[in-house]
XYZ file of C-alpha atoms in Angstrom:
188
model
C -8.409 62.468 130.580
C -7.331 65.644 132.340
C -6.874 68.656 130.858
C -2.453 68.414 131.728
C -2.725 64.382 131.035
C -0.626 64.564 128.037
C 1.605 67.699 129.499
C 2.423 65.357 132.491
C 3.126 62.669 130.505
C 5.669 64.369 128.404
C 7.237 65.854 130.746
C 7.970 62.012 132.506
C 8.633 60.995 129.353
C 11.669 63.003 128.782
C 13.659 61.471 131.452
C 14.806 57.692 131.556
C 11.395 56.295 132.084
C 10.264 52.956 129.731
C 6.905 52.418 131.737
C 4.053 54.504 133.322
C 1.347 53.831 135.062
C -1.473 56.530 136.280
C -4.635 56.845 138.585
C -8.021 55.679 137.221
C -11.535 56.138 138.408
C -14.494 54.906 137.994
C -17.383 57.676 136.376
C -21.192 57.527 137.283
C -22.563 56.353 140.671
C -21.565 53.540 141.287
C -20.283 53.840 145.641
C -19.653 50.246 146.347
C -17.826 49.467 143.093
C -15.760 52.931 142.756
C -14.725 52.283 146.334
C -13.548 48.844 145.777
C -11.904 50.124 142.401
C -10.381 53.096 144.281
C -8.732 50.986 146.910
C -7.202 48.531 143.739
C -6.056 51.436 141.862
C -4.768 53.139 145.221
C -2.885 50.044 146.279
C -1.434 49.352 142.661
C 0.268 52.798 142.436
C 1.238 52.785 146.073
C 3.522 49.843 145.508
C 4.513 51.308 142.393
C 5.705 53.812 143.928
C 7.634 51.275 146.407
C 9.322 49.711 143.927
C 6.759 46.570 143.953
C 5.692 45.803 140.711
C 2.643 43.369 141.095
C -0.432 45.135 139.025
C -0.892 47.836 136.698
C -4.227 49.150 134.762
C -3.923 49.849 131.473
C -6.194 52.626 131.259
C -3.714 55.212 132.193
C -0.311 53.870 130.896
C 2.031 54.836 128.470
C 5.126 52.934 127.070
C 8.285 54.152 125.377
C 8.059 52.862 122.038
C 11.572 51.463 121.903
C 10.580 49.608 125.518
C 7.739 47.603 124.241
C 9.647 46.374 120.590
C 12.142 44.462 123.418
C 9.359 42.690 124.869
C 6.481 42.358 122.190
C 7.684 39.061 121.154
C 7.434 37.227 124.787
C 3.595 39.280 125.176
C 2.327 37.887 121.991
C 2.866 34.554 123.003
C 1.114 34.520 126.241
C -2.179 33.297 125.240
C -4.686 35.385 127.981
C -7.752 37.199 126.904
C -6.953 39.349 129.800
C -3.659 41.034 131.084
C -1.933 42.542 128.722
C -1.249 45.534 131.057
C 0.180 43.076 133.918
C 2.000 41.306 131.585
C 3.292 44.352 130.306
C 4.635 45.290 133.443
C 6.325 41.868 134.205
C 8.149 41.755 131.391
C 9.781 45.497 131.425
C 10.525 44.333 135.251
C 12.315 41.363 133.807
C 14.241 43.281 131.368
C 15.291 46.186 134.249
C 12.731 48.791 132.493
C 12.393 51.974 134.400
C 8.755 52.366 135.877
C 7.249 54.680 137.579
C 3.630 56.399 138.269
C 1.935 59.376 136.506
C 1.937 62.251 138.965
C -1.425 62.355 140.423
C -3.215 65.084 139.154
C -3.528 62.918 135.844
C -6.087 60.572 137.420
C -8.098 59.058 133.848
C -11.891 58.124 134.360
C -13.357 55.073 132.899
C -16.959 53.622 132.680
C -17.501 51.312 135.925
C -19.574 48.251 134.861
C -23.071 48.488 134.233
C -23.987 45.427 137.026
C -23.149 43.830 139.890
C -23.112 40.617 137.355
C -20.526 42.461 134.980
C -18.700 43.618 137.360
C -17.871 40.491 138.968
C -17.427 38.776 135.670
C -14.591 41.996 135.363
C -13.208 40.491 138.597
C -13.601 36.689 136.899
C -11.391 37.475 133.966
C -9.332 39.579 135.920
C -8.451 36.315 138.069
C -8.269 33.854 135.318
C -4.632 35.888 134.014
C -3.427 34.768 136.917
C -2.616 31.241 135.588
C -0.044 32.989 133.149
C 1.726 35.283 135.984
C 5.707 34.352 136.478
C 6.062 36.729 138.720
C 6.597 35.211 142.454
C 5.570 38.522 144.402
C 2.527 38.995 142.633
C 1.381 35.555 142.937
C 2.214 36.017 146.496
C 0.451 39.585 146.455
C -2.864 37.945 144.923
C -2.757 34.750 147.243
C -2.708 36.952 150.221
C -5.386 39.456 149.542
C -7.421 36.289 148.328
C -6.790 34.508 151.959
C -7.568 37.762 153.715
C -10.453 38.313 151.789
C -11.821 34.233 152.263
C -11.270 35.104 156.234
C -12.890 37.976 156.415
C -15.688 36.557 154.613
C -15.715 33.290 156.676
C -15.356 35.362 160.154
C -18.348 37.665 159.556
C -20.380 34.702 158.947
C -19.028 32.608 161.508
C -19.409 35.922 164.163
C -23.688 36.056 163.246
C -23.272 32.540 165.423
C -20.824 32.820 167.676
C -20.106 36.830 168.870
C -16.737 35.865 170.087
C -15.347 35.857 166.792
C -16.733 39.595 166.068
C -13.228 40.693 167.662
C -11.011 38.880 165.685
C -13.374 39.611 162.051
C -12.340 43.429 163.301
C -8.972 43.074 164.145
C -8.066 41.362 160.489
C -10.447 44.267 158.973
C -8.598 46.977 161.167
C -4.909 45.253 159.804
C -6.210 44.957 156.249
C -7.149 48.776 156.486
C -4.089 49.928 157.961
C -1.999 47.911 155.385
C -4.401 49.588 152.257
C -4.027 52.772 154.296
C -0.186 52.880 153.560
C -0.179 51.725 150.943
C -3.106 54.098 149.133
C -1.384 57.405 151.192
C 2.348 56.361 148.876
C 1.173 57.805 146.030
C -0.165 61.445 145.736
């Protein structure tokens, strides 16, 4: 953590707030995964910051004590080996819990996984909370950056046979970057 992390934090924590959420980074060197984890992270406190409560990472959050004893019942029965961060979130949502985002500065770094294999297992049990999820804008959230993802995917491949598709691969790349764009440039 940063050398103000639990300065910032206090000072949040003195006003009305039940439920924040900060930057994380992957350490090491790591390009491909850091940027993809960057652009989660980015996006996650972006709508934060919009009032759109879809994701959260527990490895910068903090709860007000009193906050989580209203909702600790309804967490411990969801029965996900993964989540407890999201479902965290959903719940103080639920229950009209104040959230907001750690002011920037207080950016936490983590270990990245150690493989491409781990890291998409990461991704795997990420995925598999989503069975549990009540929460009709984050399914919504996670179906749509799933089907832009699956046509992106199947356009590149589709474009190595047929170059007519190459401008419609980069116009869905150029909207899904301008949409990440605004929504990474909310928060900071």
């Amino acid at each position: 953590v940063p050398e103000n992390w639990l300065k910032n934090i206090n000072n949040e924590m003195k006003t009305d707030v039940d439920l924040l959420f900060g930057p994380v980074v992957f350490d090491g060197n790591k390009p491909f995964m850091s940027l993809e984890f960057l652009a989660l992270i980015g996006s996650t406190m972006g709508m934060i910051e919009k009032g759109s409560f879809v994701m959260g990472n527990g490895a910068n959050m903090v709860i007000r004590k009193s906050a989580f004893l209203q909702v600790s019942e309804k967490l411990e029965a969801i029965s996900s080996p993964s989540g407890d961060d999201v479902f965290l979130l959903h719940e103080m949502v639920k229950r009209g819990g104040q959230i907001r985002t750690i002011p920037a500065d207080s950016v936490v770094n983590t270990r990245p996984p150690r493989s491409v294999h781990e890291f998409v297992h990461q991704r795997i049990r990420w995925a598999s909370k989503g069975r549990y999820y009540t929460s009709n804008s984050t399914l919504f959230v996670g179906l749509l950056v799933f089907s832009i993802n699956v046509w992106l995917l199947f356009l590149l491949v589709l474009s190595v046979s047929n170059h007519q598709v190459w401008l419609l691969f980069l116009l869905l790349l150029a909207g899904k970057t301008f949409l990440d764009a605004v929504l990474v440039t909310s928060f900071g």
